[in-house]
mmCIF file with all atom_site columns, C-alpha atoms in Angstrom:
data_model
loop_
_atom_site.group_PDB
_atom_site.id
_atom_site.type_symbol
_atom_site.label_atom_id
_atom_site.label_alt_id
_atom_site.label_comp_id
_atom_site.label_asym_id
_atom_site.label_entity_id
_atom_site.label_seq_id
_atom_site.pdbx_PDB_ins_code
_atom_site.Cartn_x
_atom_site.Cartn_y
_atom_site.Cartn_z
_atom_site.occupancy
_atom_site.B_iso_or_equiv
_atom_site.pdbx_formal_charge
_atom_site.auth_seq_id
_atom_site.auth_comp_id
_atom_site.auth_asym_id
_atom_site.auth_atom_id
_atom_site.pdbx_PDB_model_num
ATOM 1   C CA . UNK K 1 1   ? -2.762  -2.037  -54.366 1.00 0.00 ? 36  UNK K CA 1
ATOM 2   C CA . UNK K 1 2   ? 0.542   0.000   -53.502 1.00 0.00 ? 37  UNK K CA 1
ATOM 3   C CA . UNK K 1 3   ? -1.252  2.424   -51.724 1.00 0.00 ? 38  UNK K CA 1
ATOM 4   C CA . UNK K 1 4   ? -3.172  -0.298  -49.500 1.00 0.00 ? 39  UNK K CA 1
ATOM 5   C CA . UNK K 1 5   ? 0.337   -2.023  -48.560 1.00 0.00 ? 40  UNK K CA 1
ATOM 6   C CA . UNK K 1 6   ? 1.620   1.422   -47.448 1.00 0.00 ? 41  UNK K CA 1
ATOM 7   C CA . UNK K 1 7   ? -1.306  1.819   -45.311 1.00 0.00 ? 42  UNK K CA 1
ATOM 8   C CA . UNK K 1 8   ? -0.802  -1.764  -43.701 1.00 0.00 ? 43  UNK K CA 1
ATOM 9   C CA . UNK K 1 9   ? 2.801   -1.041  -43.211 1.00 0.00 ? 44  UNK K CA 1
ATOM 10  C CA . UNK K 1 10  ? 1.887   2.163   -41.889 1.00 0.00 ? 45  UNK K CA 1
ATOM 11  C CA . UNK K 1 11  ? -0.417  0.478   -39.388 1.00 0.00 ? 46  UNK K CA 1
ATOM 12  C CA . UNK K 1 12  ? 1.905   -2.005  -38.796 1.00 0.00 ? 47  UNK K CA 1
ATOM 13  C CA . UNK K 1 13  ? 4.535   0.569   -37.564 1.00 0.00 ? 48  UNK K CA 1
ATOM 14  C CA . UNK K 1 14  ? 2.324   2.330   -35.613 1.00 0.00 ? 49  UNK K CA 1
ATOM 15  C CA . UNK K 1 15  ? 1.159   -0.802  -34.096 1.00 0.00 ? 50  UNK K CA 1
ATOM 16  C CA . UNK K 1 16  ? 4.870   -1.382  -33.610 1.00 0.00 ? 51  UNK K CA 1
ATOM 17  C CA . UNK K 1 17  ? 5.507   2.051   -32.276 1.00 0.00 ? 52  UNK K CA 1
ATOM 18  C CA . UNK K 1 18  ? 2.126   0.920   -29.519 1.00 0.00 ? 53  UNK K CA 1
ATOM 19  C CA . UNK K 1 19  ? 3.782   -2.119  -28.260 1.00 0.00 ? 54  UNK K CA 1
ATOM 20  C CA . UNK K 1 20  ? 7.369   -0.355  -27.335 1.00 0.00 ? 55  UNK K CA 1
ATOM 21  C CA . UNK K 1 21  ? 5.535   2.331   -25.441 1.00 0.00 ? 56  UNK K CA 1
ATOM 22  C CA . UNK K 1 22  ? 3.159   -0.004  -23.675 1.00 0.00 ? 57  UNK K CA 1
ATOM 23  C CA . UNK K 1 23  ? 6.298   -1.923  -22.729 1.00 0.00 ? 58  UNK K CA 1
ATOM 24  C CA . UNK K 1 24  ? 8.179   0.826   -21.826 1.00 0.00 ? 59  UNK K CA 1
ATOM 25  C CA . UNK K 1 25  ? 5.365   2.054   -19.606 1.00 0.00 ? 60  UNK K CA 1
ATOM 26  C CA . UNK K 1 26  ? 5.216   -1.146  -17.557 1.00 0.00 ? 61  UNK K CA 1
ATOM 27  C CA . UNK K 1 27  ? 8.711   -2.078  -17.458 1.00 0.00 ? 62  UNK K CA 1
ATOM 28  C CA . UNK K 1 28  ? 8.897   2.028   -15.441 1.00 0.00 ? 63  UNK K CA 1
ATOM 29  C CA . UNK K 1 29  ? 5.804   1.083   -13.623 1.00 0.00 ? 64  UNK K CA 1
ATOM 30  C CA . UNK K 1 30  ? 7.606   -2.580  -12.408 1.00 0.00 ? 65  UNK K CA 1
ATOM 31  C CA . UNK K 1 31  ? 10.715  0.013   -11.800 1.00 0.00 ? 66  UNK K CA 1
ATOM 32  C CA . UNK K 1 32  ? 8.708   2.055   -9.552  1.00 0.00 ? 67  UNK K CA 1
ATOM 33  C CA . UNK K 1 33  ? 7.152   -0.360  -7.704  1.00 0.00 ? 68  UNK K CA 1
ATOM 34  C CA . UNK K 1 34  ? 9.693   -2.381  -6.667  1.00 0.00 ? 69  UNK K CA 1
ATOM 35  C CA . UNK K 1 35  ? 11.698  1.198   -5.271  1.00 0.00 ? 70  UNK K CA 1
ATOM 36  C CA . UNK K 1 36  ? 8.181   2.098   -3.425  1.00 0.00 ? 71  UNK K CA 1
ATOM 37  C CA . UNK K 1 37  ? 8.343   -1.698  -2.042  1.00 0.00 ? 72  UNK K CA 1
ATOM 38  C CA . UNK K 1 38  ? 11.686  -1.772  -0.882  1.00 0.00 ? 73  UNK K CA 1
ATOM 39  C CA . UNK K 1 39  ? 11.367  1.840   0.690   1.00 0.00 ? 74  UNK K CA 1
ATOM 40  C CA . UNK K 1 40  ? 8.756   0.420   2.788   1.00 0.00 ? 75  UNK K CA 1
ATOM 41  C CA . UNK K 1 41  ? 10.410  -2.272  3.949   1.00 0.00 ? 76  UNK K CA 1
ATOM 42  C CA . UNK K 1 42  ? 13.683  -0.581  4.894   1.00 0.00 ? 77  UNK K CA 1
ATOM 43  C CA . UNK K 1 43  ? 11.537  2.278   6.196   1.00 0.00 ? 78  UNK K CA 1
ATOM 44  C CA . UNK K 1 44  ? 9.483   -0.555  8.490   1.00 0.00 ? 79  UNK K CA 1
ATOM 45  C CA . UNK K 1 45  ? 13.447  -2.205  9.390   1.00 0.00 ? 80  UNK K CA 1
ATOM 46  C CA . UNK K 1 46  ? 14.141  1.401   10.684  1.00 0.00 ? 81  UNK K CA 1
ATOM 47  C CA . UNK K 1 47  ? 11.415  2.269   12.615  1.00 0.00 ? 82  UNK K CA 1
ATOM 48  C CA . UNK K 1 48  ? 11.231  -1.500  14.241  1.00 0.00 ? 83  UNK K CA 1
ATOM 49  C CA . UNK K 1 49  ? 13.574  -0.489  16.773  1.00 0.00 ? 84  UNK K CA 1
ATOM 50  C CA . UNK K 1 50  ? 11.170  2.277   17.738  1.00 0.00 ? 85  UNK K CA 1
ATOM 51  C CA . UNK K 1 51  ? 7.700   0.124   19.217  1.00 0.00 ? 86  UNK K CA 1
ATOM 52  C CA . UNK K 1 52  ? 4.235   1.781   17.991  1.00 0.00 ? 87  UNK K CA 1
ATOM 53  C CA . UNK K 1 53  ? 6.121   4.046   15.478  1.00 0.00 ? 88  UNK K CA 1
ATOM 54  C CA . UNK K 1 54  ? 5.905   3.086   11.829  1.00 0.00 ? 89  UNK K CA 1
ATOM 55  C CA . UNK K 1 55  ? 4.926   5.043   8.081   1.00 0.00 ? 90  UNK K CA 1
ATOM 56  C CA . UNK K 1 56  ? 3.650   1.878   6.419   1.00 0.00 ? 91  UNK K CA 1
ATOM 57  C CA . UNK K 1 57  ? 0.137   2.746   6.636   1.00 0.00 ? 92  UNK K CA 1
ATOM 58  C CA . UNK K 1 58  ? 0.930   6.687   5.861   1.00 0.00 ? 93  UNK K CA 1
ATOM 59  C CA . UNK K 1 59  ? 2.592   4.798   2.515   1.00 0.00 ? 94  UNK K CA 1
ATOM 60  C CA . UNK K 1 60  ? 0.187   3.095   1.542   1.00 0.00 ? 95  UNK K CA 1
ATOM 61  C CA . UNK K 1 61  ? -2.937  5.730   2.135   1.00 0.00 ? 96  UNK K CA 1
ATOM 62  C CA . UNK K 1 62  ? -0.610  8.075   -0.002  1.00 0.00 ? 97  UNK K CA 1
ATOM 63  C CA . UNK K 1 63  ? 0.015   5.805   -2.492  1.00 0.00 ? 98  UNK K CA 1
ATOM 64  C CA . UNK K 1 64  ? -2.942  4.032   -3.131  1.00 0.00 ? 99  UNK K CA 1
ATOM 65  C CA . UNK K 1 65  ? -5.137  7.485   -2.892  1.00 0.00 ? 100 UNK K CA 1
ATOM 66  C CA . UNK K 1 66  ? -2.863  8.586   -5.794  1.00 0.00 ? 101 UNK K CA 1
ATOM 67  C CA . UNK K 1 67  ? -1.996  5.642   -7.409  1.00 0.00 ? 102 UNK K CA 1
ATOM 68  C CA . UNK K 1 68  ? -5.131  3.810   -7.588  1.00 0.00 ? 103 UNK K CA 1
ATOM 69  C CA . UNK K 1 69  ? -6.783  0.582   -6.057  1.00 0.00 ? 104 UNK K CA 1
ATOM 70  C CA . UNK K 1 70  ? -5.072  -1.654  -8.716  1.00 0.00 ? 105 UNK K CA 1
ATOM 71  C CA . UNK K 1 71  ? -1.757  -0.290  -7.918  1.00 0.00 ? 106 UNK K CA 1
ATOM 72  C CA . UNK K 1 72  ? -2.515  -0.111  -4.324  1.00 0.00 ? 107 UNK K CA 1
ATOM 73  C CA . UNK K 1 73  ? -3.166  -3.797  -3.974  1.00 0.00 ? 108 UNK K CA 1
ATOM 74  C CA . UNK K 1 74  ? -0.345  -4.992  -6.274  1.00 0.00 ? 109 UNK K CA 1
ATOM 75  C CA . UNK K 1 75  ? 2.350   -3.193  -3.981  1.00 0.00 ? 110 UNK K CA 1
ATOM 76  C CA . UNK K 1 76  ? 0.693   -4.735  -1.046  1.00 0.00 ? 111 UNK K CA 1
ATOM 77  C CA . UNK K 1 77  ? 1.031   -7.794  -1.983  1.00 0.00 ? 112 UNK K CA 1
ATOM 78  C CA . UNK K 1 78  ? 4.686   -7.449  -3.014  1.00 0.00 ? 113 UNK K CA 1
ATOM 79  C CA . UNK K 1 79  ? 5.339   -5.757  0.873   1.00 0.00 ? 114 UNK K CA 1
ATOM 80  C CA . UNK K 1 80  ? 3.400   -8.602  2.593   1.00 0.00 ? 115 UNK K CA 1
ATOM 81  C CA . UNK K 1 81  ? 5.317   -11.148 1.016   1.00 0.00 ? 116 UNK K CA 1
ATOM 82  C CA . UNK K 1 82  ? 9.088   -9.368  0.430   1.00 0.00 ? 117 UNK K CA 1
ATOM 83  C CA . UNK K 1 83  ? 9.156   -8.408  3.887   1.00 0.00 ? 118 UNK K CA 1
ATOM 84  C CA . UNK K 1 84  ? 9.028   -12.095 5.231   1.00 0.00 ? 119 UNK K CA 1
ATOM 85  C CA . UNK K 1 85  ? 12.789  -12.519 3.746   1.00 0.00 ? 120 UNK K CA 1
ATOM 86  C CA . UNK K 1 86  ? 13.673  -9.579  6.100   1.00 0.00 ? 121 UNK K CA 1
ATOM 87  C CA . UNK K 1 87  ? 11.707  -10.302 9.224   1.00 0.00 ? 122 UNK K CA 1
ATOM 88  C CA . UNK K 1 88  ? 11.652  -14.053 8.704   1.00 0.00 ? 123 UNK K CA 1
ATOM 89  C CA . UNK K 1 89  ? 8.607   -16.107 7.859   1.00 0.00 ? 124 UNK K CA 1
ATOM 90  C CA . UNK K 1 90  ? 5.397   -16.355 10.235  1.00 0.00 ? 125 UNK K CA 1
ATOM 91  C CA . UNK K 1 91  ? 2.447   -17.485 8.784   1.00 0.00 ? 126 UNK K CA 1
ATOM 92  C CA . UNK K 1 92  ? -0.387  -15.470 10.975  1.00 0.00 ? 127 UNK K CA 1
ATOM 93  C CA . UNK K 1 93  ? 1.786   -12.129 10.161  1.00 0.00 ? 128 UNK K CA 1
ATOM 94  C CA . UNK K 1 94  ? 1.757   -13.295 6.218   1.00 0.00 ? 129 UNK K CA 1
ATOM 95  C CA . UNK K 1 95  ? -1.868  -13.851 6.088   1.00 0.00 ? 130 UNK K CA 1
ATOM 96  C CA . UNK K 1 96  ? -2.645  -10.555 8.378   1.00 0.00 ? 131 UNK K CA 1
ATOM 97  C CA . UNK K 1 97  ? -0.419  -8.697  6.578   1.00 0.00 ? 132 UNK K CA 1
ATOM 98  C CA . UNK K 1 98  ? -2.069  -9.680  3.360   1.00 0.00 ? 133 UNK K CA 1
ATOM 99  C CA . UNK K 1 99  ? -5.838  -9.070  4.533   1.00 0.00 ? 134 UNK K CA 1
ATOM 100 C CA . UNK K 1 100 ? -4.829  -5.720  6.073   1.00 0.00 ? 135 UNK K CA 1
ATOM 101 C CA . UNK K 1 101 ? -2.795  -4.191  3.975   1.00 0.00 ? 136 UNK K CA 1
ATOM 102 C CA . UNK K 1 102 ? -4.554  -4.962  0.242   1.00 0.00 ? 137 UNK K CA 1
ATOM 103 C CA . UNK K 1 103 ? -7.822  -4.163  2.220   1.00 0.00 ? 138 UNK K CA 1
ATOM 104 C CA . UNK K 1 104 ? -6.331  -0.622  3.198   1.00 0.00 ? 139 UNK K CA 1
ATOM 105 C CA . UNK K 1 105 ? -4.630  0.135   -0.603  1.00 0.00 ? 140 UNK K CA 1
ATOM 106 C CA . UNK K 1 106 ? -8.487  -1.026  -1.738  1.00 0.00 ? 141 UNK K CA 1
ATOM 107 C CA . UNK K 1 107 ? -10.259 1.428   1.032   1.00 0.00 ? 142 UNK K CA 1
ATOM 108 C CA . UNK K 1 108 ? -7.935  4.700   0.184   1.00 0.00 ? 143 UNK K CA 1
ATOM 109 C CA . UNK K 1 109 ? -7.621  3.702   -3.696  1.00 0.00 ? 144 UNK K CA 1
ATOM 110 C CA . UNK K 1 110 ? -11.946 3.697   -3.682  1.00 0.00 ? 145 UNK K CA 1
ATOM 111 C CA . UNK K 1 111 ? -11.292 7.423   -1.701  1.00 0.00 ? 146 UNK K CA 1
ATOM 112 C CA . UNK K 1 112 ? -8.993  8.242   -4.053  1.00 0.00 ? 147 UNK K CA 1
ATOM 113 C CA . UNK K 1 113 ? -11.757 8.335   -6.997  1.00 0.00 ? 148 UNK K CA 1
ATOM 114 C CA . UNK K 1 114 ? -14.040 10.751  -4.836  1.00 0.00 ? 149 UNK K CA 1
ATOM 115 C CA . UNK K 1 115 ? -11.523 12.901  -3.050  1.00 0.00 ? 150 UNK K CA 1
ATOM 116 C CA . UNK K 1 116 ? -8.140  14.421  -3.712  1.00 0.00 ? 151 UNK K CA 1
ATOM 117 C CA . UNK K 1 117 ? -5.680  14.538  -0.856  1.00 0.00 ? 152 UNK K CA 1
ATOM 118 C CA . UNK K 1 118 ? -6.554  18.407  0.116   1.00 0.00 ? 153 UNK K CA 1
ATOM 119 C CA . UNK K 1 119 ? -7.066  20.582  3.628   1.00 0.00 ? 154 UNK K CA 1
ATOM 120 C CA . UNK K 1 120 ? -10.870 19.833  3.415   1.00 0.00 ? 155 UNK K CA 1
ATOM 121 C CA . UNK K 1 121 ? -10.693 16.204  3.154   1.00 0.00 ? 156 UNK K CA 1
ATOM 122 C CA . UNK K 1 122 ? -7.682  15.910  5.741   1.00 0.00 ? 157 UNK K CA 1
ATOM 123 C CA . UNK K 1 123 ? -9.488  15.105  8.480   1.00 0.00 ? 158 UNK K CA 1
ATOM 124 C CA . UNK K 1 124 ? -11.681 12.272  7.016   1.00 0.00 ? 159 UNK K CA 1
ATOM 125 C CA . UNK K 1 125 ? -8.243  10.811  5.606   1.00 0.00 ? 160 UNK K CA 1
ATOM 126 C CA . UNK K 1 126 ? -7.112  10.248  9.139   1.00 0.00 ? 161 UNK K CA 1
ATOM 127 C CA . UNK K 1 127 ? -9.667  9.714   11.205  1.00 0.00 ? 162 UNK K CA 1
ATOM 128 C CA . UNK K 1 128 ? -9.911  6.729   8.569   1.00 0.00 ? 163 UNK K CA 1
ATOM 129 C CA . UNK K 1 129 ? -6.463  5.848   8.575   1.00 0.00 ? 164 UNK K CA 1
ATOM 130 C CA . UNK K 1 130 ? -7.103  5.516   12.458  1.00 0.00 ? 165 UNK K CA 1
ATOM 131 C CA . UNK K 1 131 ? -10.108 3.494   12.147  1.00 0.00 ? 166 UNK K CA 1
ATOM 132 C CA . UNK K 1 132 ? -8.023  1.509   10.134  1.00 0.00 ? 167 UNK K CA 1
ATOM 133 C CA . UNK K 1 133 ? -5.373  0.853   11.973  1.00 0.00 ? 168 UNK K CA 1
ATOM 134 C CA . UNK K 1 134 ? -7.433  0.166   14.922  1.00 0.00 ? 169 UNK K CA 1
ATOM 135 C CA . UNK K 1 135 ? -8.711  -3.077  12.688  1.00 0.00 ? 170 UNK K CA 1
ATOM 136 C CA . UNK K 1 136 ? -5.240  -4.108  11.730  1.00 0.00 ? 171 UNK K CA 1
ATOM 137 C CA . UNK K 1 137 ? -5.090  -5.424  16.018  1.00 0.00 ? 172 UNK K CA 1
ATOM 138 C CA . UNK K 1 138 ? -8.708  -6.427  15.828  1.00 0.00 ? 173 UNK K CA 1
ATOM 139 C CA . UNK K 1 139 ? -7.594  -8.616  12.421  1.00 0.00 ? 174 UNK K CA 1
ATOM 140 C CA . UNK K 1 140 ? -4.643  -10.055 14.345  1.00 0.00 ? 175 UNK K CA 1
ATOM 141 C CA . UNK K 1 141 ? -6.695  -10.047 17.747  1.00 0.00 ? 176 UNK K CA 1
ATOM 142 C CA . UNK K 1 142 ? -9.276  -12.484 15.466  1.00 0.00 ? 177 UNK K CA 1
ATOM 143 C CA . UNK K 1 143 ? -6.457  -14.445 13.705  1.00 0.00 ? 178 UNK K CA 1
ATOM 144 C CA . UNK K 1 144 ? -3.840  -15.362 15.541  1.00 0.00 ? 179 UNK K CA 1
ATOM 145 C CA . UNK K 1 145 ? -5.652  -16.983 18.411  1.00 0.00 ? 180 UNK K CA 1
ATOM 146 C CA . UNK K 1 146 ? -7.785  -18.801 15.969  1.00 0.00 ? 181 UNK K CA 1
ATOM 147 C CA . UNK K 1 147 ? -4.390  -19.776 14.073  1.00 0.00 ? 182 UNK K CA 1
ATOM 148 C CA . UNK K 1 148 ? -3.031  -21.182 16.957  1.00 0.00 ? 183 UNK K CA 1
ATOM 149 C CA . UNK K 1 149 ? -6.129  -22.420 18.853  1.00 0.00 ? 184 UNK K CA 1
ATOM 150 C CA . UNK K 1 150 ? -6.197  -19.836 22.152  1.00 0.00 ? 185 UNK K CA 1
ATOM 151 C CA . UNK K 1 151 ? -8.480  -20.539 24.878  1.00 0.00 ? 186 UNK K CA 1
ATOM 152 C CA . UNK K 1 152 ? -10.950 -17.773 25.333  1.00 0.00 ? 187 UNK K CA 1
ATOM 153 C CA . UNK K 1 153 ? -9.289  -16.835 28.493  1.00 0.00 ? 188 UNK K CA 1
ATOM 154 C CA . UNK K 1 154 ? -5.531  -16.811 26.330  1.00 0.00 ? 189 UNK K CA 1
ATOM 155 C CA . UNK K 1 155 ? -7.833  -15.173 23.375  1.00 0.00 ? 190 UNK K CA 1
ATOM 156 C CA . UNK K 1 156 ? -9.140  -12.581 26.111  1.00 0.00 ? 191 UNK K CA 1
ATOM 157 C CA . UNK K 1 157 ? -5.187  -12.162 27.934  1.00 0.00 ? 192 UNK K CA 1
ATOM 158 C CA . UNK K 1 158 ? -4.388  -11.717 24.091  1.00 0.00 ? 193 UNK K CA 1
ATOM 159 C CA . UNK K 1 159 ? -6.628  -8.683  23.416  1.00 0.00 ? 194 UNK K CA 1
ATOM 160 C CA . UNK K 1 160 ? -6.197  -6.796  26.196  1.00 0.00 ? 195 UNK K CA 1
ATOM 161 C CA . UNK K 1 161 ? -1.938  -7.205  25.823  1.00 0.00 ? 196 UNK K CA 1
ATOM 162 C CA . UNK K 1 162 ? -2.306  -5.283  22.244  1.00 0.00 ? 197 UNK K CA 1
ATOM 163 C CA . UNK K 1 163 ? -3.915  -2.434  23.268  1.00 0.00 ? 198 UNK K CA 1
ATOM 164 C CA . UNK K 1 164 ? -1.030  -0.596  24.734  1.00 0.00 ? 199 UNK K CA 1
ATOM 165 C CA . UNK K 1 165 ? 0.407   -1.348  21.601  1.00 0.00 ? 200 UNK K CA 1
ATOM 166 C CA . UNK K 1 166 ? -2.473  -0.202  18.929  1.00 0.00 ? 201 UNK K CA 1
ATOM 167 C CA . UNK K 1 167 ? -2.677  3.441   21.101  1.00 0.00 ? 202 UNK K CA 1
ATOM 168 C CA . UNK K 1 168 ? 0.775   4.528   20.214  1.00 0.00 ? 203 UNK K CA 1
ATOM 169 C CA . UNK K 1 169 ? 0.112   3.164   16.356  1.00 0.00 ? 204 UNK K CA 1
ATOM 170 C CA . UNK K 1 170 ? -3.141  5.227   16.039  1.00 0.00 ? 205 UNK K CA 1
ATOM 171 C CA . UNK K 1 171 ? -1.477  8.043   17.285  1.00 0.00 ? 206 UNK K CA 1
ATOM 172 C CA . UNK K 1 172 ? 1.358   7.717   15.115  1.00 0.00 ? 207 UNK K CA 1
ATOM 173 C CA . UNK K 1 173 ? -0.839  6.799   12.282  1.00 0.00 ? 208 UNK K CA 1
ATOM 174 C CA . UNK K 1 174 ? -2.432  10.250  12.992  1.00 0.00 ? 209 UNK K CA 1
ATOM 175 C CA . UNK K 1 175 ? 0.639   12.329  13.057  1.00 0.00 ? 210 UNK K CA 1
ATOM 176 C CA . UNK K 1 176 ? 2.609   10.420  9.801   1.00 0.00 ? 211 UNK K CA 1
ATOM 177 C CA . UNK K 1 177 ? -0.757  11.298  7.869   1.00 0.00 ? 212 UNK K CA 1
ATOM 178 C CA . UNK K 1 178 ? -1.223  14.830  9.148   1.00 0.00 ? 213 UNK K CA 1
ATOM 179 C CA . UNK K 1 179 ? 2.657   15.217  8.692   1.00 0.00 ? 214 UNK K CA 1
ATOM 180 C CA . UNK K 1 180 ? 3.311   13.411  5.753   1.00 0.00 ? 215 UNK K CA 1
ATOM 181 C CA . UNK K 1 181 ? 0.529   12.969  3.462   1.00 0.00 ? 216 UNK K CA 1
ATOM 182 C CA . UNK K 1 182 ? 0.883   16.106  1.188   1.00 0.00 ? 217 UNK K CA 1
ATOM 183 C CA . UNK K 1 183 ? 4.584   15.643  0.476   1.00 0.00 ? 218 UNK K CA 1
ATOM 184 C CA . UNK K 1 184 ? 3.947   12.265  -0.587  1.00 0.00 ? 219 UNK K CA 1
ATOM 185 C CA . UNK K 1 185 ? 1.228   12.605  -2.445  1.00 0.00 ? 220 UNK K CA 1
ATOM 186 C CA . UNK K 1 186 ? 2.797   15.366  -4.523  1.00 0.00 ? 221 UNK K CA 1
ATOM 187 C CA . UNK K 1 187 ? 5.683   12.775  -4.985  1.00 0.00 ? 222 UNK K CA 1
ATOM 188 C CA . UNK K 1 188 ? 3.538   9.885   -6.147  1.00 0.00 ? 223 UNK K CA 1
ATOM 189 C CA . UNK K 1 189 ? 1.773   12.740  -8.274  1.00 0.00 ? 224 UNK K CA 1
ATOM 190 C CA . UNK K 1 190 ? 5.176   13.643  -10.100 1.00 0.00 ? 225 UNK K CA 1
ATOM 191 C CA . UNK K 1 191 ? 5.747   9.515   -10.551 1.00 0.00 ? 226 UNK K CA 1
ATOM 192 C CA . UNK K 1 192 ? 1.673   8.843   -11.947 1.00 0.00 ? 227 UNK K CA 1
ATOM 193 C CA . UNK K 1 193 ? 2.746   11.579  -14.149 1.00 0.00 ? 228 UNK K CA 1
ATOM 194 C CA . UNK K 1 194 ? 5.946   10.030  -15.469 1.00 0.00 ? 229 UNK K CA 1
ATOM 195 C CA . UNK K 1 195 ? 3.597   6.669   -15.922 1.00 0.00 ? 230 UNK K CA 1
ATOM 196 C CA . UNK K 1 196 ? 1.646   8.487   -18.131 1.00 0.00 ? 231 UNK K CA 1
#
């Protein structure tokens, strides 16, 4: 009988021992991705005085390739909504926000299981990153003039005014991944690795 309460007590502490780490773990994960959150959204007050340049999307293809999906999704829906006390609240950049960037941590987190951020898959990652961004103005070219109920010649006058602002985006979108997605992806490496 001693030697089975030793073993509970044993398994008790270990248990014990289980629950701090776990805890641990997710109270550095929270830590982390609240910094990666609010480095986005000071990076996107920045780089709002600059129109068509921005390293939101480079961010979040880094990230979520490295990170995962899960993570991916959960710091995209932090940024969509945290960034509305900054730039004040609109609903149709809420909701598009929301759609586009959860649906872009879910695109490069699915990559992210097949392919490693290398000089092989480089390419793909950005002509993807451009396709992408290219449907963050067709999402908002869709939603805001059904939001506010444009007439197909407004919904039309709408469309075509974007486009000089989606070139400069996919071209920036090109350069911030070509430019920037190995040094990020080694630093989201170094913080998975701290995770875990």
């Amino acid at each position: 009988m001693n030697d089975k309460n030793r073993q509970n007590t044993a398994t008790e502490k270990e248990a014990e021992k289980q629950t701090k780490r776990v805890a641990a773990r997710s109270a550095k994960e929270c830590a982390y991705l609240s910094a990666f959150v609010a480095l986005l959204i000071v990076a996107q007050l920045v780089f709002s005085f600059l129109p068509g340049v921005e390293i939101v999307t480079v961010s979040f293809v880094t990230y979520s390739l490295t990170m995962g999906a899960r993570r991916g999704t959960v710091a995209a829906t932090a940024f969509s909504l945290l960034r509305q006390l900054v730039f004040g609240f609109f609903p149709t950049v809420l909701v598009l926000y929301l759609i586009y960037f959860n649906l872009l941590a879910l695109c490069f987190g699915g990559i992210g299981l097949k392919w490693k951020a290398g000089v092989k898959t480089l390419p793909w990652l950005v002509v993807i990153a451009c396709a992408c961004t290219v449907c963050f103005t067709l999402i908002d070219n869709v939603l805001t003039p059904l939001w506010y109920g444009y007439s197909a010649k407004a919904t039309r006058a709408y469309f075509f005014a974007s486009l000089p602002f989606m070139i400069p985006q996919v071209i920036c979108t090109a350069v911030s991944v070509i430019v920037l997605l190995f040094p990020l992806s080694r630093v989201f490496s170094y913080v998975k690795k701290q995770l875990f």
